Coordinates of C-alpha atoms in Angstrom, one line a residue:
Chain A
X1 CA 31.8 -34.7 15.2
X2 CA 31.2 -31.3 13.6
X3 CA 28.6 -29.3 15.6
X4 CA 26.9 -26.3 14.0
X5 CA 25.7 -24.3 16.9
X6 CA 23.2 -21.5 16.6
X7 CA 23.8 -18.5 18.9
X8 CA 20.5 -16.8 18.5
X9 CA 20.2 -13.2 17.7
X10 CA 21.3 -11.0 20.5
X11 CA 23.8 -11.6 23.3
X12 CA 25.8 -14.3 25.0
X13 CA 22.8 -15.7 26.9
X14 CA 20.8 -16.5 23.8
X15 CA 22.8 -19.8 23.3
X16 CA 20.8 -22.8 24.3
X17 CA 21.8 -24.9 27.3
X18 CA 22.5 -27.7 24.8
X19 CA 24.7 -25.4 22.7
X20 CA 26.6 -24.2 25.7
X21 CA 27.4 -27.8 26.7
X22 CA 28.8 -28.4 23.2
X23 CA 31.0 -25.3 23.3
X24 CA 32.4 -26.1 26.7
X25 CA 33.5 -29.6 25.7
X26 CA 34.6 -29.1 22.1
X27 CA 38.3 -29.4 21.1
X28 CA 38.1 -26.3 19.0
X29 CA 35.6 -23.4 18.7
X30 CA 35.1 -21.3 15.6
X31 CA 32.8 -18.3 15.2
X32 CA 31.5 -17.6 11.7
X33 CA 31.7 -13.8 11.6
X34 CA 30.9 -12.5 8.1
X35 CA 27.2 -13.1 7.4
X36 CA 25.8 -11.7 10.6
X37 CA 26.9 -10.4 14.0
X38 CA 25.7 -10.7 17.6
X39 CA 25.2 -7.5 19.5
X40 CA 28.1 -8.3 21.8
X41 CA 31.8 -8.6 21.2
X42 CA 33.8 -11.8 20.8
X43 CA 35.5 -11.1 24.1
X44 CA 32.2 -11.3 25.9
X45 CA 31.5 -14.7 24.4
X46 CA 34.9 -16.0 25.2
X47 CA 34.6 -14.9 28.8
X48 CA 31.1 -16.4 29.1
X49 CA 32.1 -19.7 27.5
X50 CA 35.4 -19.8 29.3
X51 CA 36.9 -20.7 25.9
X52 CA 39.0 -18.9 23.3
X53 CA 37.3 -18.7 19.9
X54 CA 38.9 -18.7 16.4
X55 CA 37.2 -16.3 14.0
X56 CA 36.2 -18.0 10.7
X57 CA 36.1 -15.5 7.9
X58 CA 34.6 -16.2 4.5
X59 CA 37.9 -17.3 3.0
X60 CA 38.5 -19.9 5.7
X61 CA 35.0 -21.4 5.4
X62 CA 34.8 -21.4 1.7
X63 CA 38.3 -22.2 0.6
X64 CA 40.0 -23.6 3.7
X65 CA 37.3 -25.7 5.4
X66 CA 39.6 -28.7 5.9
X67 CA 41.3 -26.7 8.6
X68 CA 38.0 -26.4 10.5
X69 CA 37.3 -30.1 9.9
X70 CA 40.8 -31.3 10.8
X71 CA 40.5 -34.4 13.0
X72 CA 36.8 -33.9 13.5
X73 CA 36.2 -37.6 13.0
X74 CA 37.7 -38.2 16.5
X75 CA 37.3 -34.8 18.1
X76 CA 34.4 -32.5 18.6
X77 CA 34.6 -29.2 16.7
X78 CA 32.0 -26.4 17.4
X79 CA 31.2 -24.1 14.6
X80 CA 29.2 -21.2 15.9
X81 CA 26.7 -19.3 13.7
X82 CA 24.8 -16.2 14.7
X83 CA 21.1 -17.0 14.5
X84 CA 20.2 -20.5 13.3
X85 CA 22.7 -22.7 11.4
X86 CA 19.9 -24.3 9.3
X87 CA 20.8 -24.2 5.6
X88 CA 23.7 -21.8 6.0
X89 CA 27.0 -23.4 5.3
X90 CA 25.7 -26.3 3.3
X91 CA 29.1 -26.5 1.6
X92 CA 30.8 -27.1 4.9
X93 CA 28.3 -29.9 5.8
X94 CA 28.7 -31.5 2.4
X95 CA 32.5 -31.4 2.8
X96 CA 32.2 -33.0 6.2
X97 CA 30.0 -35.8 4.7
X98 CA 32.7 -36.4 2.1
X99 CA 35.2 -36.9 4.8
X100 CA 32.8 -39.2 6.8
X101 CA 32.6 -36.7 9.6
X102 CA 29.3 -36.9 11.5
X103 CA 27.5 -33.5 11.7
X104 CA 25.0 -32.3 14.3
X105 CA 23.1 -29.0 14.3
X106 CA 22.0 -27.2 17.5
X107 CA 19.1 -25.0 16.4
X108 CA 18.4 -21.5 17.7
X109 CA 16.3 -18.5 16.9
X110 CA 16.7 -17.2 13.4
X111 CA 15.9 -13.7 11.9
X112 CA 13.4 -15.7 9.7
X113 CA 11.3 -16.4 12.8
X114 CA 12.4 -13.6 15.1
X115 CA 11.0 -11.0 12.7
X116 CA 7.6 -12.3 13.7
X117 CA 7.9 -10.0 16.7
X118 CA 6.9 -7.1 14.4
X119 CA 3.4 -8.5 14.6
X120 CA 3.0 -9.9 11.1
X121 CA 2.0 -13.5 10.7
X122 CA 5.0 -15.6 9.8
X123 CA 2.8 -17.9 7.8
X124 CA 2.2 -15.2 5.3
X125 CA 5.8 -14.5 4.4
X126 CA 7.0 -15.4 0.9
X127 CA 10.6 -15.9 -0.2
X128 CA 13.3 -13.9 1.6
X129 CA 15.5 -11.5 -0.3
X130 CA 18.9 -9.9 0.3
X131 CA 19.9 -6.3 -0.4
X132 CA 23.5 -5.4 -1.0
X133 CA 25.2 -2.0 -0.9
X134 CA 24.8 -0.4 -4.3
X135 CA 27.8 1.3 -5.9
X136 CA 27.8 3.7 -8.8
X137 CA 28.3 0.9 -11.2
X138 CA 26.8 -2.1 -9.5
X139 CA 23.2 -2.2 -8.5
X140 CA 22.1 -5.8 -8.3
X141 CA 18.3 -5.9 -8.4
X142 CA 17.4 -9.6 -8.3
X143 CA 15.4 -8.8 -5.2
X144 CA 13.0 -6.9 -7.3
X145 CA 11.5 -9.8 -9.2
X146 CA 11.3 -11.9 -6.0
X147 CA 9.4 -9.2 -4.2
X148 CA 7.1 -8.8 -7.2
X149 CA 6.4 -12.5 -7.1
X150 CA 5.6 -12.5 -3.4
X151 CA 3.3 -9.5 -3.8
X152 CA 1.6 -11.0 -6.7
X153 CA 0.2 -13.7 -4.3
X154 CA -0.3 -11.3 -1.4
X155 CA 2.7 -12.2 0.7
X156 CA 5.1 -10.2 2.9
X157 CA 8.8 -10.1 2.1
X158 CA 11.7 -10.0 4.6
X159 CA 14.6 -8.0 3.2
X160 CA 17.9 -8.9 4.8
X161 CA 20.4 -6.1 4.5
X162 CA 24.1 -6.2 3.7
X163 CA 27.0 -6.2 6.2
X164 CA 30.6 -5.7 5.2
X165 CA 33.3 -6.9 7.6
X166 CA 36.9 -7.4 7.0
X167 CA 36.8 -5.7 3.6
X168 CA 39.8 -4.2 1.9
X169 CA 39.8 -1.0 -0.1
X170 CA 40.9 -1.5 -3.7
X171 CA 44.0 0.5 -3.0
X172 CA 45.0 -1.6 -0.1
X173 CA 44.2 -4.8 -2.0
X174 CA 46.3 -3.7 -4.9
X175 CA 49.3 -2.9 -2.7
X176 CA 48.9 -6.2 -0.8
X177 CA 48.4 -4.4 2.5
X178 CA 46.3 -6.4 5.0
X179 CA 44.5 -3.3 6.2
X180 CA 40.8 -3.6 6.5
X181 CA 38.0 -1.0 6.3
X182 CA 35.8 -0.4 9.3
X183 CA 32.7 -2.6 9.2
X184 CA 29.6 -1.3 7.5
X185 CA 26.1 -2.3 8.2
X186 CA 23.3 -1.3 5.9
X187 CA 20.4 0.6 7.5
X188 CA 16.7 0.4 6.9
X189 CA 16.9 3.9 5.3
X190 CA 19.6 2.9 2.8
X191 CA 17.6 -0.3 2.0
X192 CA 14.4 1.7 1.4
X193 CA 16.2 4.2 -0.8
X194 CA 17.7 1.5 -2.9
X195 CA 14.3 -0.2 -3.2
X196 CA 12.7 3.0 -4.4
X197 CA 15.6 3.6 -6.8
X198 CA 15.1 0.3 -8.5
X199 CA 11.3 0.7 -8.7
X200 CA 11.8 4.1 -10.3
X201 CA 14.1 2.5 -12.9
X202 CA 12.0 -0.6 -13.6
X203 CA 8.5 1.0 -13.2
X204 CA 6.9 -2.5 -13.0
X205 CA 4.9 -1.6 -9.9
X206 CA 6.2 -4.3 -7.6
X207 CA 5.7 -1.6 -5.0
X208 CA 5.7 2.2 -4.7
X209 CA 7.2 4.7 -2.3
X210 CA 3.8 4.6 -0.6
X211 CA 3.9 0.9 0.0
X212 CA 3.8 -0.1 3.7
X213 CA 6.8 -1.6 5.4
X214 CA 8.4 -2.2 8.8
X215 CA 11.9 -1.3 9.7
X216 CA 13.4 -3.6 12.3
X217 CA 16.5 -3.2 14.4
X218 CA 18.3 -5.5 16.8
X219 CA 15.6 -8.2 16.5
X220 CA 15.5 -10.5 19.5
X221 CA 17.5 -8.2 21.7
X222 CA 16.6 -6.1 24.7
X223 CA 16.7 -2.9 22.6
X224 CA 14.7 -4.4 19.7
X225 CA 12.9 -1.6 17.8
X226 CA 10.3 -1.5 15.1
X227 CA 9.2 1.4 13.0
X228 CA 6.3 1.1 10.6
X229 CA 5.6 3.5 7.7
X230 CA 5.7 3.9 3.9
X231 CA 8.9 3.1 2.2
X232 CA 9.4 6.8 1.7
X233 CA 8.9 7.4 5.5
X234 CA 11.4 4.7 6.3
X235 CA 14.1 6.5 4.3
X236 CA 14.5 8.8 7.2
X237 CA 13.8 6.8 10.4
X238 CA 17.4 5.5 10.9
X239 CA 17.9 7.6 14.0
X240 CA 14.7 6.3 15.6
X241 CA 15.8 2.7 14.8
X242 CA 19.3 3.1 16.2
X243 CA 22.4 0.9 15.8
X244 CA 22.6 -2.3 13.6
X245 CA 21.6 -4.9 12.7
X246 CA 18.6 -3.7 10.6
X247 CA 16.2 -5.5 8.4
X248 CA 13.0 -4.5 6.5
X249 CA 9.7 -6.1 5.9
X250 CA 7.6 -5.1 2.9
X251 CA 3.9 -5.9 3.5
X252 CA 1.9 -8.1 1.2
X253 CA -1.8 -7.5 0.7
X254 CA -2.8 -10.6 2.6
X255 CA -3.1 -8.9 6.0
X256 CA -5.3 -9.6 8.9
X257 CA -7.0 -7.3 11.4
X258 CA -5.0 -8.6 14.3
X259 CA -1.8 -7.8 12.4
X260 CA -3.0 -4.2 11.8
X261 CA -3.8 -3.7 15.5
X262 CA -0.3 -4.9 16.5
X263 CA 1.7 -3.2 13.8
X264 CA 0.1 0.2 13.9
X265 CA 1.6 0.7 17.3
X266 CA 5.0 1.1 15.5
X267 CA 3.7 3.5 12.8
X268 CA 5.5 6.8 12.6
X269 CA 2.3 8.4 11.3
X270 CA -0.7 6.4 12.5
X271 CA -3.3 8.2 10.5
X272 CA -1.4 7.9 7.2
X273 CA -0.8 4.2 8.0
X274 CA -4.5 3.6 8.6
X275 CA -5.4 5.4 5.4
X276 CA -3.1 3.4 3.2
X277 CA -3.9 0.2 5.0
X278 CA -7.6 0.7 4.4
X279 CA -7.1 1.7 0.8
X280 CA -4.5 -0.8 -0.4
X281 CA -4.3 -3.7 2.1
X282 CA -7.3 -4.6 4.2
X283 CA -9.5 -7.4 2.7
X284 CA -7.6 -7.5 -0.5
X285 CA -7.5 -11.3 -0.4
Chain B
X1 CA 6.2 -8.5 33.0
X2 CA 4.8 -11.2 30.8
X3 CA 7.7 -13.3 29.3
X4 CA 6.9 -15.4 26.2
X5 CA 9.7 -18.0 26.3
X6 CA 10.5 -20.2 23.4
X7 CA 11.5 -23.8 24.3
X8 CA 12.9 -24.8 21.0
X9 CA 12.0 -28.0 19.3
X10 CA 13.2 -31.1 21.1
X11 CA 14.1 -31.5 24.8
X12 CA 14.6 -29.7 28.1
X13 CA 18.2 -28.5 27.1
X14 CA 16.9 -26.6 24.0
X15 CA 15.8 -23.7 26.2
X16 CA 18.2 -20.7 26.0
X17 CA 20.3 -19.6 29.0
X18 CA 18.3 -16.4 29.0
X19 CA 15.0 -18.3 28.9
X20 CA 16.1 -20.6 31.8
X21 CA 16.9 -17.6 33.9
X22 CA 13.4 -16.2 33.3
X23 CA 11.8 -19.5 34.2
X24 CA 13.8 -19.9 37.4
X25 CA 12.8 -16.5 38.7
X26 CA 9.2 -16.1 37.5
X27 CA 6.3 -16.1 40.0
X28 CA 4.3 -18.4 37.8
X29 CA 5.2 -20.7 34.9
X30 CA 2.6 -21.8 32.2
X31 CA 3.3 -24.2 29.4
X32 CA 1.2 -23.8 26.2
X33 CA 0.4 -27.4 25.3
X34 CA -2.1 -27.5 22.5
X35 CA -0.4 -26.3 19.3
X36 CA 2.8 -28.3 19.6
X37 CA 4.7 -30.6 21.9
X38 CA 8.3 -31.2 23.0
X39 CA 9.7 -34.7 22.7
X40 CA 10.0 -34.9 26.5
X41 CA 7.3 -35.0 29.2
X42 CA 6.2 -32.1 31.5
X43 CA 7.8 -33.8 34.5
X44 CA 11.2 -33.7 32.8
X45 CA 10.8 -30.0 32.3
X46 CA 9.7 -29.5 35.9
X47 CA 12.6 -31.4 37.3
X48 CA 15.1 -29.6 35.0
X49 CA 13.7 -26.1 35.9
X50 CA 13.2 -27.0 39.6
X51 CA 9.7 -25.5 39.2
X52 CA 6.1 -26.7 38.8
X53 CA 4.4 -25.8 35.6
X54 CA 0.7 -25.1 35.0
X55 CA -0.6 -26.4 31.7
X56 CA -2.3 -23.8 29.6
X57 CA -4.8 -25.3 27.3
X58 CA -6.6 -23.6 24.5
X59 CA -9.5 -22.6 26.6
X60 CA -7.3 -20.9 29.2
X61 CA -5.3 -19.0 26.7
X62 CA -8.2 -17.9 24.4
X63 CA -11.0 -17.4 27.0
X64 CA -9.4 -17.0 30.3
X65 CA -6.1 -15.2 29.7
X66 CA -6.7 -12.8 32.5
X67 CA -5.8 -15.7 34.9
X68 CA -2.4 -16.0 33.2
X69 CA -1.9 -12.2 33.2
X70 CA -3.1 -11.8 36.9
X71 CA -0.8 -9.4 38.7
X72 CA 1.8 -9.4 35.8
X73 CA 2.2 -5.7 36.1
X74 CA 4.2 -6.3 39.3
X75 CA 5.2 -9.9 39.0
X76 CA 7.0 -11.9 36.3
X77 CA 4.9 -14.5 34.5
X78 CA 6.6 -17.0 32.2
X79 CA 4.5 -18.4 29.4
X80 CA 6.4 -21.2 27.7
X81 CA 5.8 -22.0 24.0
X82 CA 7.3 -25.0 22.1
X83 CA 9.4 -23.7 19.3
X84 CA 9.5 -19.9 19.0
X85 CA 6.9 -17.6 20.5
X86 CA 7.0 -15.1 17.5
X87 CA 3.5 -14.3 16.3
X88 CA 1.9 -17.1 18.1
X89 CA -0.5 -15.8 20.8
X90 CA -0.8 -12.3 19.4
X91 CA -4.2 -12.2 21.3
X92 CA -2.4 -12.8 24.6
X93 CA 0.1 -10.0 23.9
X94 CA -2.6 -7.6 22.8
X95 CA -4.6 -8.3 26.0
X96 CA -1.4 -7.7 28.0
X97 CA -0.9 -4.4 26.3
X98 CA -4.5 -3.4 27.1
X99 CA -3.8 -4.0 30.7
X100 CA -0.5 -2.0 30.4
X101 CA 1.5 -5.2 31.2
X102 CA 5.0 -5.1 29.6
X103 CA 5.8 -8.0 27.4
X104 CA 9.1 -9.5 26.5
X105 CA 9.8 -12.4 24.1
X106 CA 12.7 -14.9 24.5
X107 CA 13.2 -16.3 21.0
X108 CA 14.2 -19.8 20.1
X109 CA 14.4 -22.2 17.2
X110 CA 11.2 -22.6 15.3
X111 CA 10.0 -25.3 12.9
X112 CA 10.0 -22.6 10.3
X113 CA 13.8 -22.4 10.4
X114 CA 14.6 -25.9 11.9
X115 CA 13.1 -27.4 8.7
X116 CA 16.2 -26.1 6.9
X117 CA 18.0 -29.1 8.2
X118 CA 16.4 -31.1 5.3
X119 CA 18.8 -29.3 3.0
X120 CA 16.4 -26.9 1.1
X121 CA 17.2 -23.2 1.1
X122 CA 14.9 -21.5 3.6
X123 CA 15.0 -18.4 1.4
X124 CA 13.0 -20.3 -1.2
X125 CA 10.1 -21.2 1.0
X126 CA 6.7 -19.5 0.4
X127 CA 3.8 -19.2 2.8
X128 CA 3.3 -22.0 5.3
X129 CA 0.2 -24.1 5.4
X130 CA -1.5 -26.3 8.0
X131 CA -3.1 -29.7 7.4
X132 CA -5.9 -30.8 9.8
X133 CA -7.3 -34.3 10.2
X134 CA -10.0 -34.9 7.6
X135 CA -13.3 -36.5 8.7
X136 CA -15.9 -38.1 6.4
X137 CA -17.8 -34.8 6.3
X138 CA -15.1 -32.1 6.9
X139 CA -12.1 -31.8 4.6
X140 CA -10.9 -28.3 4.8
X141 CA -8.7 -27.6 1.7
X142 CA -7.6 -24.0 2.0
X143 CA -4.0 -25.3 2.0
X144 CA -4.5 -26.2 -1.6
X145 CA -4.8 -22.7 -3.1
X146 CA -1.8 -21.6 -1.0
X147 CA 0.4 -24.4 -2.3
X148 CA -0.7 -23.6 -5.8
X149 CA 0.3 -20.0 -5.3
X150 CA 3.7 -21.0 -3.9
X151 CA 4.3 -23.4 -6.7
X152 CA 3.2 -20.8 -9.3
X153 CA 6.3 -18.8 -8.4
X154 CA 8.6 -21.8 -7.8
X155 CA 8.6 -21.9 -4.0
X156 CA 8.7 -24.7 -1.5
X157 CA 5.9 -25.2 1.0
X158 CA 6.1 -26.3 4.6
X159 CA 3.0 -28.2 5.6
X160 CA 2.5 -28.3 9.4
X161 CA 0.3 -31.2 10.5
X162 CA -2.4 -31.4 13.0
X163 CA -2.2 -32.5 16.6
X164 CA -5.1 -33.3 18.8
X165 CA -4.6 -33.1 22.5
X166 CA -7.2 -33.0 25.3
X167 CA -10.0 -33.6 22.8
X168 CA -13.3 -35.1 24.0
X169 CA -15.4 -37.6 22.0
X170 CA -18.8 -36.3 21.0
X171 CA -20.4 -38.8 23.4
X172 CA -18.3 -37.7 26.4
X173 CA -18.9 -34.1 25.5
X174 CA -22.7 -34.7 25.3
X175 CA -22.7 -36.4 28.6
X176 CA -20.6 -33.7 30.2
X177 CA -17.9 -36.2 31.1
X178 CA -14.4 -34.7 31.4
X179 CA -12.8 -37.7 29.8
X180 CA -10.3 -37.0 27.1
X181 CA -9.2 -39.0 24.1
X182 CA -5.7 -40.1 23.7
X183 CA -3.6 -37.5 21.9
X184 CA -3.4 -37.9 18.1
X185 CA -0.5 -36.7 15.9
X186 CA -0.8 -36.6 12.1
X187 CA 1.9 -38.5 10.2
X188 CA 3.6 -37.6 7.0
X189 CA 1.7 -40.5 5.4
X190 CA -1.7 -39.2 6.4
X191 CA -0.8 -35.7 5.2
X192 CA 0.4 -37.0 1.8
X193 CA -2.7 -39.0 1.4
X194 CA -5.0 -36.1 2.2
X195 CA -3.0 -33.9 -0.2
X196 CA -3.4 -36.4 -3.0
X197 CA -7.1 -36.8 -2.2
X198 CA -7.7 -33.0 -2.6
X199 CA -5.7 -32.9 -5.8
X200 CA -7.8 -35.8 -7.2
X201 CA -10.9 -33.8 -6.3
X202 CA -9.8 -30.4 -7.6
X203 CA -7.7 -31.5 -10.6
X204 CA -6.1 -28.0 -10.8
X205 CA -2.6 -29.4 -11.0
X206 CA -1.2 -27.6 -7.9
X207 CA 0.9 -30.8 -7.7
X208 CA 0.6 -34.5 -8.5
X209 CA 1.2 -37.8 -6.7
X210 CA 4.6 -37.7 -8.4
X211 CA 5.6 -34.3 -7.0
X212 CA 8.7 -34.4 -4.9
X213 CA 8.5 -33.9 -1.2
X214 CA 10.3 -34.4 2.1
X215 CA 8.9 -36.0 5.2
X216 CA 10.4 -34.8 8.4
X217 CA 10.2 -36.2 11.9
X218 CA 11.3 -34.8 15.3
X219 CA 13.1 -31.8 13.6
X220 CA 15.8 -30.4 15.8
X221 CA 16.0 -33.5 18.0
X222 CA 18.7 -36.2 18.3
X223 CA 16.5 -38.6 16.4
X224 CA 15.6 -36.1 13.7
X225 CA 14.8 -38.0 10.5
X226 CA 14.1 -37.0 6.9
X227 CA 12.7 -39.1 4.1
X228 CA 12.5 -37.8 0.5
X229 CA 10.3 -39.1 -2.3
X230 CA 7.2 -38.5 -4.3
X231 CA 4.0 -37.7 -2.5
X232 CA 2.9 -41.2 -3.3
X233 CA 6.0 -42.8 -1.9
X234 CA 5.6 -40.7 1.3
X235 CA 2.2 -42.2 1.9
X236 CA 4.0 -45.3 3.1
X237 CA 7.2 -44.2 4.9
X238 CA 5.7 -43.5 8.3
X239 CA 7.6 -46.5 9.8
X240 CA 10.8 -45.2 8.5
X241 CA 10.1 -41.8 10.0
X242 CA 9.1 -43.1 13.4
X243 CA 7.3 -41.2 16.2
X244 CA 5.8 -37.7 16.1
X245 CA 6.0 -34.8 15.4
X246 CA 6.0 -34.9 11.7
X247 CA 5.9 -32.3 9.0
X248 CA 6.1 -32.3 5.2
X249 CA 7.8 -30.0 2.6
X250 CA 6.5 -30.0 -0.9
X251 CA 9.3 -28.9 -3.3
X252 CA 9.0 -25.9 -5.5
X253 CA 10.6 -25.7 -8.9
X254 CA 13.1 -23.1 -7.8
X255 CA 15.8 -25.6 -6.7
X256 CA 19.5 -25.5 -6.6
X257 CA 22.2 -28.1 -7.4
X258 CA 23.5 -27.9 -3.8
X259 CA 20.0 -28.6 -2.5
X260 CA 19.8 -31.7 -4.8
X261 CA 23.1 -33.1 -3.5
X262 CA 22.0 -32.6 0.1
X263 CA 18.4 -33.8 -0.2
X264 CA 18.9 -36.9 -2.4
X265 CA 20.7 -38.5 0.6
X266 CA 17.3 -38.9 2.1
X267 CA 15.5 -40.3 -1.0
X268 CA 13.8 -43.6 -0.6
X269 CA 14.5 -44.3 -4.3
X270 CA 17.4 -42.3 -5.4
X271 CA 17.1 -43.1 -9.1
X272 CA 13.5 -42.2 -9.2
X273 CA 14.3 -39.0 -7.3
X274 CA 17.0 -38.1 -9.8
X275 CA 14.7 -38.8 -12.8
X276 CA 11.9 -36.6 -11.6
X277 CA 14.2 -33.9 -10.3
X278 CA 15.9 -33.7 -13.8
X279 CA 12.6 -33.7 -15.6
X280 CA 10.4 -31.4 -13.5
X281 CA 12.7 -29.4 -11.2
X282 CA 16.3 -28.7 -12.3
X283 CA 16.8 -25.4 -14.0
X284 CA 13.1 -24.6 -14.3
X285 CA 13.6 -21.0 -13.1

């Protein structure tokens, strides 16, 4: 059996009792470590589980999944995923099906629901978008049209931000040196800047630098932190937010009084927040 | 401290290790039991936790929350919620804040992410809607416009279905008898019928009886079951799906080949599914 086990969002104790039982009795344990991270190190997990863990990087999961699935018809293999394993790694599940390996998922908290702690109604979120690190020559902006669609019907948008782990520099790659760059985690500030950059380029009014948003850090953890403000304000609140992981929510017009009351607690400038809320958000739908 | 503890979706072992620690050491433990249910009884939870649990019905939470919050400034109170506590019970949290009671949330799996097990990409879901039991004179249809909005931009819609627990008949209420009706849980079939009824009335083409959808039962549990078909087909698959809880996903046009491959496994009529998919869904966006 292949078990996809969600680890939740924060530390070693966020695993479910069911998930912990699976990890303890599995023949092999893999940790998917390239789409998200926990706020604790692998060694903490290994000690807590009493098991050693093999790190599954993108290459192993996408090109070498038969290694993970080896013998899984007769043995139990645990594949650990930060957050919730739902819909991630569909390719792995489809491959397991082809090999007639039974698959079971052990759900856990996801950023898609954990973000509700910021006080916005989860029911009013539209599609989720991802923001990657821009380079001088590569600024993928597919997020823009999606946000525009969400906002056209009044919905909030969760923006998940890029992480880069186990990346090689072009030079090291060219020379075949297996030396990896230090991991990089996008901040809310970088995300907000890139959003404003694309709006300035496209000028289609999907949002403005005065649009209201919430910066989130370490959602689901003890040091969880939210900061609310305009996109422009969020360009310079990274220090307030602290260490990764970050994510950002751009507000839609379909807002509720209860949401206001809850979210304004996080506003960097409450009077400005109230003013823009009243003008552009309250009772728009 | 007020702890809002998510229980996950299925049974007693879906609680996180962190949540279980909170439950074991809290002064009082409440279980919110009117918006969703686990697939196991209260007694199973009590035995597993080694604690007795007070059931918090809607009246207690909405009108009498100070009883729950009593002394929570100096004691720990655990308020258990099926699924994930994010954004549910905002009113309780706001009341706690007014009383200067610190609040912490212990996240868990939510139906909003658990539904990803059906194979559709969670990123492509729009706003979530709720379906209540229609009566002869009361057929609230606000879900219809929301679905229409989601579909206008190609997104899937999760439809959460009604549950009725601890309801009184009008006769018993009039006579002041505290006798409650047996609990009722809406099925996918009832939900699909009500959706078609409203489309037939409004004729705005938000969807048709031939629109593709997925019926889901006991998401996140060992007996989790999905059935895929047209809305019309889903009117008569309740036996296949089995016991509650049910929910339904109406597909949006923004679909991906990987989703097709995964979801068609659940189709009641694979050829029909393929035909409609090819005609109305594939490569529409």
